[in-house]
PDB file of C-alpha atoms and ligand atoms in Angstrom:
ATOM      1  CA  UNK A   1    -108.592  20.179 -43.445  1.00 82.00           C
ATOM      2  CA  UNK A   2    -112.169  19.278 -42.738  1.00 94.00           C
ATOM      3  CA  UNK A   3    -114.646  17.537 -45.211  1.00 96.00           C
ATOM      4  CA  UNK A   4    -117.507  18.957 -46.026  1.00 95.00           C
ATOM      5  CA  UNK A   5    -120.423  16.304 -45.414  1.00 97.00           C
ATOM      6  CA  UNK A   6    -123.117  15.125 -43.642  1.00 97.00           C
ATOM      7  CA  UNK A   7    -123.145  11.906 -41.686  1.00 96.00           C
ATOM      8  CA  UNK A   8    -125.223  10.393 -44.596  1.00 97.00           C
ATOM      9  CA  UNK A   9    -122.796  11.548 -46.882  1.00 98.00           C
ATOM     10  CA  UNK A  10    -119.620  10.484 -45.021  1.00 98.00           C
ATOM     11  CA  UNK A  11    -121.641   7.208 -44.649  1.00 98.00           C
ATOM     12  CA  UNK A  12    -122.534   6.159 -48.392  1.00 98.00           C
ATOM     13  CA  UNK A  13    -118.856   6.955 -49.364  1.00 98.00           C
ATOM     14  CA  UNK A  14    -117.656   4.715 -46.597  1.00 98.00           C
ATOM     15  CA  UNK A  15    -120.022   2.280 -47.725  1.00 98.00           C
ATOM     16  CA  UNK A  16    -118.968   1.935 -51.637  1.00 98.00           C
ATOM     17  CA  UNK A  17    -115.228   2.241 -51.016  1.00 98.00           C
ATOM     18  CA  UNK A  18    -115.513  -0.502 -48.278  1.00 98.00           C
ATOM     19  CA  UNK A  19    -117.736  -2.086 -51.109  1.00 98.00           C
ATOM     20  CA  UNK A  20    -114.689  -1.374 -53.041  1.00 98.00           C
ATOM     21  CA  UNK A  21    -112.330  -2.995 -50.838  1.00 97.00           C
ATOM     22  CA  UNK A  22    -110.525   0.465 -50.688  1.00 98.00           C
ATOM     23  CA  UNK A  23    -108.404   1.435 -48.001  1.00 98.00           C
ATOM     24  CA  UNK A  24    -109.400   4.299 -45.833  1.00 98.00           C
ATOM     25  CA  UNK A  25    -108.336   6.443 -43.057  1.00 98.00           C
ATOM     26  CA  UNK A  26    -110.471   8.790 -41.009  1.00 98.00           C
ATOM     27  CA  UNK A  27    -110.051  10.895 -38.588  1.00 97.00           C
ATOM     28  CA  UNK A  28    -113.180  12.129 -36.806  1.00 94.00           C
ATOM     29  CA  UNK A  29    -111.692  15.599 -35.493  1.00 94.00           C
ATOM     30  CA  UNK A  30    -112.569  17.408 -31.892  1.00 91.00           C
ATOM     31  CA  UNK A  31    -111.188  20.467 -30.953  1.00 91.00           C
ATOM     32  CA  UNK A  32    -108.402  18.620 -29.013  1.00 90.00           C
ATOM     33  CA  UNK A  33    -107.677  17.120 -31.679  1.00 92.00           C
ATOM     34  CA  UNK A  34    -107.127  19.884 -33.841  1.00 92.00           C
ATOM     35  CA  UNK A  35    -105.474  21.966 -30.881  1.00 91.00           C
ATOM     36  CA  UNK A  36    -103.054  19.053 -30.448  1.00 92.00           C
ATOM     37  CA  UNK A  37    -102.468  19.061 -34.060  1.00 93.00           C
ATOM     38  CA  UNK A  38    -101.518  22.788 -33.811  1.00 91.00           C
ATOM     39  CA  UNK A  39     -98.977  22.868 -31.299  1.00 92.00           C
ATOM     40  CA  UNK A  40     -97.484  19.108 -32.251  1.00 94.00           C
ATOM     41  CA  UNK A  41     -96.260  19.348 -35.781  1.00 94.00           C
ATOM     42  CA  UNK A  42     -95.882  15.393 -36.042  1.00 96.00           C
ATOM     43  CA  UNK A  43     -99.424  14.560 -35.023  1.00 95.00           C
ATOM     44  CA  UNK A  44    -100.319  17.078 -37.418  1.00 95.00           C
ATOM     45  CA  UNK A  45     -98.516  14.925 -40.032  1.00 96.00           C
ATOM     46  CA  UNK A  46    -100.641  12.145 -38.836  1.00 96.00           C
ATOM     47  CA  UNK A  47    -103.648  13.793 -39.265  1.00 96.00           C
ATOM     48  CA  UNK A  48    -103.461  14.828 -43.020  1.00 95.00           C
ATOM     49  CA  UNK A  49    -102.302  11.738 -44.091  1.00 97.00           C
ATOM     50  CA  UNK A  50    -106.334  11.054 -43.422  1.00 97.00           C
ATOM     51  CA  UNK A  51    -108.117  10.029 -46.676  1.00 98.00           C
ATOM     52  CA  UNK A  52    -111.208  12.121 -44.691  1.00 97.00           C
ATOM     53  CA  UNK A  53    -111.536  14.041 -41.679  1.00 97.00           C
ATOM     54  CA  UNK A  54    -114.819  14.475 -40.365  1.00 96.00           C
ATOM     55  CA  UNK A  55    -116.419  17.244 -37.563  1.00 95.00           C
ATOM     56  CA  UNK A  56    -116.889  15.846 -34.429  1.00 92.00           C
ATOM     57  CA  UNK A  57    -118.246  17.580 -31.923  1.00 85.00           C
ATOM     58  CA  UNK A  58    -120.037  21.225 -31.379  1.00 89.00           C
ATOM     59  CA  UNK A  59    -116.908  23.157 -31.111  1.00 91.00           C
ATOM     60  CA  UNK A  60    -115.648  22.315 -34.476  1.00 94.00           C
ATOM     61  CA  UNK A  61    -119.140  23.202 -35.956  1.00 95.00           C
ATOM     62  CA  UNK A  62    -119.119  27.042 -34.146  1.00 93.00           C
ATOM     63  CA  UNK A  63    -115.608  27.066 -35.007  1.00 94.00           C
ATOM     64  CA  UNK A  64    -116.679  26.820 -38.723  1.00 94.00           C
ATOM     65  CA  UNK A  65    -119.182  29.285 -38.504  1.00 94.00           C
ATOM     66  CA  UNK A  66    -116.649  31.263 -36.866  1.00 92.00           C
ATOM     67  CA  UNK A  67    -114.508  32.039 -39.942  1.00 92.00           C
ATOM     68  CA  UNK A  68    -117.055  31.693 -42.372  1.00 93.00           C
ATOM     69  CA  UNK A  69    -116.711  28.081 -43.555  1.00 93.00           C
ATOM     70  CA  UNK A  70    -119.251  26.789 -42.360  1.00 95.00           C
ATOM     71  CA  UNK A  71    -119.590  22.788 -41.596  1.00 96.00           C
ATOM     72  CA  UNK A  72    -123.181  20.944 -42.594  1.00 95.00           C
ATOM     73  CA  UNK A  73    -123.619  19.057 -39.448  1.00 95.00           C
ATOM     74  CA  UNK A  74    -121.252  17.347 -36.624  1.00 93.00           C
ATOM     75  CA  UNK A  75    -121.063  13.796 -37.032  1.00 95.00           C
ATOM     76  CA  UNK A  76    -120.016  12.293 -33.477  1.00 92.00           C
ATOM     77  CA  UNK A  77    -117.734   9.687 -33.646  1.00 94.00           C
ATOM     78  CA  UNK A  78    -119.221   7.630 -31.855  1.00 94.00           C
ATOM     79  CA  UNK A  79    -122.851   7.288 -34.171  1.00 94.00           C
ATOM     80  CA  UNK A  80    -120.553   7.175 -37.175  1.00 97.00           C
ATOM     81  CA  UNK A  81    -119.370   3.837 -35.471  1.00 98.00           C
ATOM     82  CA  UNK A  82    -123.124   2.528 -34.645  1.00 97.00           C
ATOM     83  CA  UNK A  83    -123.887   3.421 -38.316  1.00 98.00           C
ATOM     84  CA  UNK A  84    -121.355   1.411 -39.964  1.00 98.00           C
ATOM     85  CA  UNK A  85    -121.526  -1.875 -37.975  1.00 98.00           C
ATOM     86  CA  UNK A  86    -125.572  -1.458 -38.569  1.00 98.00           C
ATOM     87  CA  UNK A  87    -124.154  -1.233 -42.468  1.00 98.00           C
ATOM     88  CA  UNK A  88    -122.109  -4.226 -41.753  1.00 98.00           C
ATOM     89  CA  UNK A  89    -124.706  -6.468 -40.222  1.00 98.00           C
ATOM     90  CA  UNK A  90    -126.789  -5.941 -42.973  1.00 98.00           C
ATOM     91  CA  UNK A  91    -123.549  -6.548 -45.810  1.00 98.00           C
ATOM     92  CA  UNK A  92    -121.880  -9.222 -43.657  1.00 98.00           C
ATOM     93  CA  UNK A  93    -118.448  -6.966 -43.138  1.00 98.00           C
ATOM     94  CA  UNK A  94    -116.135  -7.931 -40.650  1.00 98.00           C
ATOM     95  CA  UNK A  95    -114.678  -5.707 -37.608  1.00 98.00           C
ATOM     96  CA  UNK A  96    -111.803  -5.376 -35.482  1.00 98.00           C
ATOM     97  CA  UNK A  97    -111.483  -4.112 -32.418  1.00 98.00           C
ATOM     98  CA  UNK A  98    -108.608  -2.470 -31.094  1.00 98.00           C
ATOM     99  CA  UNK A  99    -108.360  -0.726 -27.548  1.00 98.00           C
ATOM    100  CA  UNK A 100    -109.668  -0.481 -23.877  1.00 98.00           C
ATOM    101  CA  UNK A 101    -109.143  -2.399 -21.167  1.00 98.00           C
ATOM    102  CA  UNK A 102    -109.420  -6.191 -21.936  1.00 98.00           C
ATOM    103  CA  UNK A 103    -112.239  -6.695 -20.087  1.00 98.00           C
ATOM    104  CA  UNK A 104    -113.867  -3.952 -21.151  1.00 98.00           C
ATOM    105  CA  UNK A 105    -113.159  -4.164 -25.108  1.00 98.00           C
ATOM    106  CA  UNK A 106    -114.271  -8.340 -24.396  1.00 98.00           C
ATOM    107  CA  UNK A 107    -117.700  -6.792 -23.241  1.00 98.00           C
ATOM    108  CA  UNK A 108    -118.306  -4.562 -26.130  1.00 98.00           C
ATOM    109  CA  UNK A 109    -117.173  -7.119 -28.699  1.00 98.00           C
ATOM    110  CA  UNK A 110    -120.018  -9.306 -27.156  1.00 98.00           C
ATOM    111  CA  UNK A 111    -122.996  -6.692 -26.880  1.00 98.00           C
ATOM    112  CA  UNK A 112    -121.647  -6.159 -30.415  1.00 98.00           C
ATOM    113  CA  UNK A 113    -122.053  -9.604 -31.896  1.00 98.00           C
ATOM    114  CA  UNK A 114    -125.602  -9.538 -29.717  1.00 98.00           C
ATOM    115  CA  UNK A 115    -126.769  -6.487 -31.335  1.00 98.00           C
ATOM    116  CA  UNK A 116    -125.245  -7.152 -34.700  1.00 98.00           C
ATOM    117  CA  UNK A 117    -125.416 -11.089 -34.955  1.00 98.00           C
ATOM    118  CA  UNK A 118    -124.275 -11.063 -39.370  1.00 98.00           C
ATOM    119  CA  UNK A 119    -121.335  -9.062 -38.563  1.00 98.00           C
ATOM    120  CA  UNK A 120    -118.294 -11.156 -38.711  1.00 98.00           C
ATOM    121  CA  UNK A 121    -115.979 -10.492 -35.810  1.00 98.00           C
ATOM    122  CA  UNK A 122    -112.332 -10.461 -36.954  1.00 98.00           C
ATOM    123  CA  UNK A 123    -110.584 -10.417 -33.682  1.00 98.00           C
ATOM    124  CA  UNK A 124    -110.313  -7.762 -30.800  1.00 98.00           C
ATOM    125  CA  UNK A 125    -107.178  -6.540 -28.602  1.00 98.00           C
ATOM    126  CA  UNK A 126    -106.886  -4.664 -25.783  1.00 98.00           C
ATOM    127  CA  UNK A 127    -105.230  -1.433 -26.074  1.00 98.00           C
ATOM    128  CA  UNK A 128    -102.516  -1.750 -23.770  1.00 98.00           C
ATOM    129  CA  UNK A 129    -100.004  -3.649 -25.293  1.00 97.00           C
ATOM    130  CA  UNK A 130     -96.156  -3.554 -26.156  1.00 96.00           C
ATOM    131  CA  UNK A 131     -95.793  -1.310 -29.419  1.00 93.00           C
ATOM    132  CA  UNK A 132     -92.888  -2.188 -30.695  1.00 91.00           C
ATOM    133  CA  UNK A 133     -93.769  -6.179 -29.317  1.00 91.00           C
ATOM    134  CA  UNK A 134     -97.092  -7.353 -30.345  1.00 93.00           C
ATOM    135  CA  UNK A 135     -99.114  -9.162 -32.753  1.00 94.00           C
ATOM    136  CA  UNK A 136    -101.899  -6.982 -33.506  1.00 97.00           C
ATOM    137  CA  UNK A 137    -100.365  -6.189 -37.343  1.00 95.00           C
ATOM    138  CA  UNK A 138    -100.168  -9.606 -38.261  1.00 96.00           C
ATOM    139  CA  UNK A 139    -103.816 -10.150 -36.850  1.00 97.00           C
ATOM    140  CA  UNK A 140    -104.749  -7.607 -38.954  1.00 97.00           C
ATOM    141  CA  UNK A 141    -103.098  -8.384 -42.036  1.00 97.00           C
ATOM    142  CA  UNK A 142    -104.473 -12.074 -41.793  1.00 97.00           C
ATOM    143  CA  UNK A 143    -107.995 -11.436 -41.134  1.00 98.00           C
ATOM    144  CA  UNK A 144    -108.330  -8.281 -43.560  1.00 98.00           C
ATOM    145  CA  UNK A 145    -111.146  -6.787 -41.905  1.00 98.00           C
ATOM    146  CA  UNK A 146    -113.693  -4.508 -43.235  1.00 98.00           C
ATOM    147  CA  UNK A 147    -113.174  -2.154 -40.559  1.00 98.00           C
ATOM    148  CA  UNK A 148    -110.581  -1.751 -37.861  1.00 98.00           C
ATOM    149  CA  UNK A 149    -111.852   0.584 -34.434  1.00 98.00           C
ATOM    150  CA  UNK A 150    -109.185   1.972 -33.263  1.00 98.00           C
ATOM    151  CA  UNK A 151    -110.073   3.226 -29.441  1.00 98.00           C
ATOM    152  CA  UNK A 152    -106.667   4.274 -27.480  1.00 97.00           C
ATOM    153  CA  UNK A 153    -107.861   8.060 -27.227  1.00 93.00           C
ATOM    154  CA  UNK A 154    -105.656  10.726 -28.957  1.00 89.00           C
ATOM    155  CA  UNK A 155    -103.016  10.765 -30.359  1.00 94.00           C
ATOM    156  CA  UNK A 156    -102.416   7.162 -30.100  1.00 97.00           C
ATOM    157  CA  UNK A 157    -104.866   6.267 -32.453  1.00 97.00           C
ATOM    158  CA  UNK A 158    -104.025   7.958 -35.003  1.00 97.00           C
ATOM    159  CA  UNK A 159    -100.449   7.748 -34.636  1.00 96.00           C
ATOM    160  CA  UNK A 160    -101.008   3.550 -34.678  1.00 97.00           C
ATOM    161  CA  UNK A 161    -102.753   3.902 -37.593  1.00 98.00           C
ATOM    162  CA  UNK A 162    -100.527   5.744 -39.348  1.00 97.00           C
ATOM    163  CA  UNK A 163     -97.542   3.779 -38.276  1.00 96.00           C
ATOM    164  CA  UNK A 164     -99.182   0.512 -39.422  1.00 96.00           C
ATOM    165  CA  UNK A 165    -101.444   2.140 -42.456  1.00 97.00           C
ATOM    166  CA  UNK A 166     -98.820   0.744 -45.560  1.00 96.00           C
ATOM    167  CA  UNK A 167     -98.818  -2.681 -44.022  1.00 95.00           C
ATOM    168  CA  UNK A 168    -102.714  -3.266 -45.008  1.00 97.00           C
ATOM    169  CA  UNK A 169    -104.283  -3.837 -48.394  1.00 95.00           C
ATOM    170  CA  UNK A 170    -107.338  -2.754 -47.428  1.00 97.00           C
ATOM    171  CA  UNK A 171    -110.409  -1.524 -44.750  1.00 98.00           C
ATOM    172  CA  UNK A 172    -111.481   1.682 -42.749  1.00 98.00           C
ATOM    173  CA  UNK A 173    -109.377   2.275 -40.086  1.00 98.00           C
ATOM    174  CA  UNK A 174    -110.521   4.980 -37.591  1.00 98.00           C
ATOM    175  CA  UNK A 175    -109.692   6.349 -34.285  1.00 97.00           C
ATOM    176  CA  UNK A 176    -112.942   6.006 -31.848  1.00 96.00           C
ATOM    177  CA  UNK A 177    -111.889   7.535 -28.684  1.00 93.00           C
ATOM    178  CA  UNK A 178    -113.795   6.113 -25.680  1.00 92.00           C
ATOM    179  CA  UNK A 179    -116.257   4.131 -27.554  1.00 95.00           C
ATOM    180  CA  UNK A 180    -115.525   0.886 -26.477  1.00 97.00           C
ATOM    181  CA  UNK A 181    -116.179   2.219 -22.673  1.00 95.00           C
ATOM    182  CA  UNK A 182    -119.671   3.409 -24.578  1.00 94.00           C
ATOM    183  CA  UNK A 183    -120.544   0.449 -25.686  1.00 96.00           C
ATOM    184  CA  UNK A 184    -119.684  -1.823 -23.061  1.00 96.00           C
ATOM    185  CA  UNK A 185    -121.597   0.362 -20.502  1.00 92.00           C
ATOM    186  CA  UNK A 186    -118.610   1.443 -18.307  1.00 86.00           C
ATOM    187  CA  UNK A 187    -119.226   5.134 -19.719  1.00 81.00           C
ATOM    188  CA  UNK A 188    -122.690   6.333 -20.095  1.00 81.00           C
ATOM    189  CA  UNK A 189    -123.293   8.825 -23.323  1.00 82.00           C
ATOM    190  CA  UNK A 190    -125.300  11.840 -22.236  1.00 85.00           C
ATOM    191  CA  UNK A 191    -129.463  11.644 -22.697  1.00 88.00           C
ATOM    192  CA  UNK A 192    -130.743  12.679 -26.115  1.00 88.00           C
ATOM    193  CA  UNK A 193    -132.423  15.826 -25.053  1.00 88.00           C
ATOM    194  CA  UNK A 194    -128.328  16.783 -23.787  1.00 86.00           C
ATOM    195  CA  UNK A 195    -127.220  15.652 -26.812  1.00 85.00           C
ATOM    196  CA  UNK A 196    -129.643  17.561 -28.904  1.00 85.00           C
ATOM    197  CA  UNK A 197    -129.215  20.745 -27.186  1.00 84.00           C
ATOM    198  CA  UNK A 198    -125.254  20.285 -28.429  1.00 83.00           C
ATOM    199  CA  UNK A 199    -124.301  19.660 -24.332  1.00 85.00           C
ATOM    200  CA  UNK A 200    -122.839  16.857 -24.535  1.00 83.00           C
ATOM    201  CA  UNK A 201    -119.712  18.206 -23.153  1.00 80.00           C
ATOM    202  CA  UNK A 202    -121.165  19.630 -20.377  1.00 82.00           C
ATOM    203  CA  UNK A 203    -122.743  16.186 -19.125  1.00 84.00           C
ATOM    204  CA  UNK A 204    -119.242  14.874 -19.431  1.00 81.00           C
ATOM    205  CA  UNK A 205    -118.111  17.520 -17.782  1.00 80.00           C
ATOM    206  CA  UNK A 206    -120.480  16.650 -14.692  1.00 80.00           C
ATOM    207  CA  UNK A 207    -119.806  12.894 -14.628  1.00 81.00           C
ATOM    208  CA  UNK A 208    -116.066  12.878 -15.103  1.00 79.00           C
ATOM    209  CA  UNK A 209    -115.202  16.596 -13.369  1.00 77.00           C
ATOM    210  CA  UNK A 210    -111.484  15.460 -13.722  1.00 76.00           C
ATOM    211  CA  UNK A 211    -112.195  15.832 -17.332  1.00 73.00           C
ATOM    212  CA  UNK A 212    -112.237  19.948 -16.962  1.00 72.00           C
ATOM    213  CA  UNK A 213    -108.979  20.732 -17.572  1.00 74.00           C
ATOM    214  CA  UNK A 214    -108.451  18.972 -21.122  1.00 76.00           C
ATOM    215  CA  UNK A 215    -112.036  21.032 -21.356  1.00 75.00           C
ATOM    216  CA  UNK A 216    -110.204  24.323 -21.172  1.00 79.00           C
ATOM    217  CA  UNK A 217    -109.203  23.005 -25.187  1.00 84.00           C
ATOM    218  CA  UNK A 218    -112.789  24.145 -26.197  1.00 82.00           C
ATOM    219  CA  UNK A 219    -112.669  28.026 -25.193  1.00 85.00           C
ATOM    220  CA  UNK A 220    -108.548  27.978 -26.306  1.00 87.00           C
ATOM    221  CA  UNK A 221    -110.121  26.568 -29.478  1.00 88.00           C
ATOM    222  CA  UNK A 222    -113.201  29.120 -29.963  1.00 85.00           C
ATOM    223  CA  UNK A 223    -110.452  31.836 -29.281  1.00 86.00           C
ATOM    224  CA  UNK A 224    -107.975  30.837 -31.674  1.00 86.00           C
ATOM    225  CA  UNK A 225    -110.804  30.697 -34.702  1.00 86.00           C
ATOM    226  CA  UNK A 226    -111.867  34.433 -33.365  1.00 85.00           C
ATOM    227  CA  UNK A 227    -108.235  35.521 -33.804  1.00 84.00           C
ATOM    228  CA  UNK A 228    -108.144  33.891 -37.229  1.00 81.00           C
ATOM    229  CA  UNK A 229    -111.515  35.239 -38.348  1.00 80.00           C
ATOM    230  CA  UNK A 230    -109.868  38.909 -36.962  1.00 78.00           C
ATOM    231  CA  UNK A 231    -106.560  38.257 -39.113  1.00 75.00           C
ATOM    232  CA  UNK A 232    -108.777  37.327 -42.322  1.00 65.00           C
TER     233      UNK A 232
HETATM  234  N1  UDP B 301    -106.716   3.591 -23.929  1.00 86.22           N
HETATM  235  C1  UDP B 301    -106.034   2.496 -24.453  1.00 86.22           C
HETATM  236  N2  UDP B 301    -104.678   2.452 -24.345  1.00 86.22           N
HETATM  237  C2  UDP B 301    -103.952   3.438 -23.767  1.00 86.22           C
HETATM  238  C3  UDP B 301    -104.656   4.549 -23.240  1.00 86.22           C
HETATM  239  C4  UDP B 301    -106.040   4.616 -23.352  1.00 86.22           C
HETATM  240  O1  UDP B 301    -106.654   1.598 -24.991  1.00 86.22           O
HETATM  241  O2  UDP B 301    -102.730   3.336 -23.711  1.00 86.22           O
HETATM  242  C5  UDP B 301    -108.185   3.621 -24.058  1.00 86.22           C
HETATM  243  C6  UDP B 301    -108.956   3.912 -22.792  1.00 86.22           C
HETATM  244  O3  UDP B 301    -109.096   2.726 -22.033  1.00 86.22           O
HETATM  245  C7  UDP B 301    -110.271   4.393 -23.357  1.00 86.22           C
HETATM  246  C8  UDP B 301    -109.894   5.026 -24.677  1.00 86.22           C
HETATM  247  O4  UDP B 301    -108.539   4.664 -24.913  1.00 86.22           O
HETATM  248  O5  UDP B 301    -111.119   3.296 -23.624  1.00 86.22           O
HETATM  249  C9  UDP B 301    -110.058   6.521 -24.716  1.00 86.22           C
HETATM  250  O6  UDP B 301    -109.311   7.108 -23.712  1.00 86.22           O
HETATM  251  P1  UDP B 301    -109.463   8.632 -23.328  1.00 86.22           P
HETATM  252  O7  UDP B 301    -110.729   8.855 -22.592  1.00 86.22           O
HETATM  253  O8  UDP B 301    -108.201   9.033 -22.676  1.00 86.22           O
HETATM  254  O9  UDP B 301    -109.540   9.357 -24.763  1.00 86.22           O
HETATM  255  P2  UDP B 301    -110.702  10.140 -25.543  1.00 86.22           P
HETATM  256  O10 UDP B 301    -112.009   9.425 -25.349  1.00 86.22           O
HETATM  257  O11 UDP B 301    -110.746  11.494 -24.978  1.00 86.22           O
HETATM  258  O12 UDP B 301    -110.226  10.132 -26.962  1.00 86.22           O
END
């Protein structure tokens, strides 16, 4: 399921097959993800229609190690996403936004075009709109962006990816999670030393303690790659 790559990696083949004008699905997979995937057999569907699917997050990476197929590095999601619209201020790519709260995905398209003035902005939506009513497609189709960031948390991400995937000629299109909150300063990420001692889920943990019980995913997770590791 998982590829086997670096952030670097994942990054230069992003690169030349946005260079390309390719089209490109990824999924950037947490244990919830891959947990959800497990017990829903559509979202599963969703998920390996990926052209990639990347580690993100510690759990994935222990998980690995756990039966012996070992993943290089995790490649969060979220630097993935600082990476490539770095990449694209430098090549001139355009973005689209898609998800949040309005005001919310208004403030991190404009710290965006701040921080990365040479990246075009294609458009941005908020992520609560009518799914079966909206324009978002057609904005989409129009302004052919380099990249579309999809941030409406799992599984609806994916799934409105998927769902809308054939209608595009081209781009990377990939699921960001909470992002947009990120980036617009509504969520804080946890400080470097956290994130380099691979707790980053515990500092979320401590500022959002409703998060715990969609936490209870990671040890369910861990447990299920021990009982595969004992069947193997
Ligand atoms: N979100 C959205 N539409 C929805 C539900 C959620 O745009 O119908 C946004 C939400 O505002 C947040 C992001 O999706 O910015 C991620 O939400 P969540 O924290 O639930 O997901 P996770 O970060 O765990 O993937």
């Amino acid at each position: 399921m998982f590829n086997y790559v670096t952030k670097q990696q994942i990054l230069n083949i992003l690169t030349k097959r946005i260079e390309d004008g390719k089209k490109t699905f990824l999924v950037t997979a947490n244990p919830e993800i891959v947990m959800h995937a497990n017990s829903e057999p559509e979202y599963m569907q969703v998920i390996q229609q990926a052209d990639y699917v990347i580690a993100d997050g510690i759990g994935i990476i222990i998980g690995s190690k756990i039966i012996g197929q070992p993943l290089p590095e995790r490649v969060p999601g979220f630097e993935l996403m600082q990476e490539l619209l770095k990449k694209g201020n430098e090549a001139h790519w355009s973005a689209y936004f898609l998800g949040a709260k309005k005001e919310v995905v208004e403030k991190a398209v404009e710290m965006v075009r701040r921080q990365h003035p040479n990246l075009v902005i294609a458009g941005y939506h908020d992520g609560f709109f009518d799914w079966e009513a909206n324009t978002i497609q057609e904005e989409i189709q129009r302004t052919k962006p380099d990249m579309v960031f999809v941030a409406l948390g799992l599984p609806r991400q994916e799934n409105f990816i998927v769902k809308n995937l054939t209608k595009f000629d081209k781009g990377l299109f990939i699921g960001v999670g909470g992002s947009f909150d990120v980036i617009a300063g509504t969520v804080k990420r946890a400080p470097v030393i956290w994130q380099k001692l691979n707790l980053e889920w515990f500092y979320r943990l401590i500022k959002q303690p409703s998060r715990w019980r969609r936490m209870l995913v990671l040890p369910q997770f861990l447990i299920r790659m021990l009982k595969i590791k004992q069947k193997g």
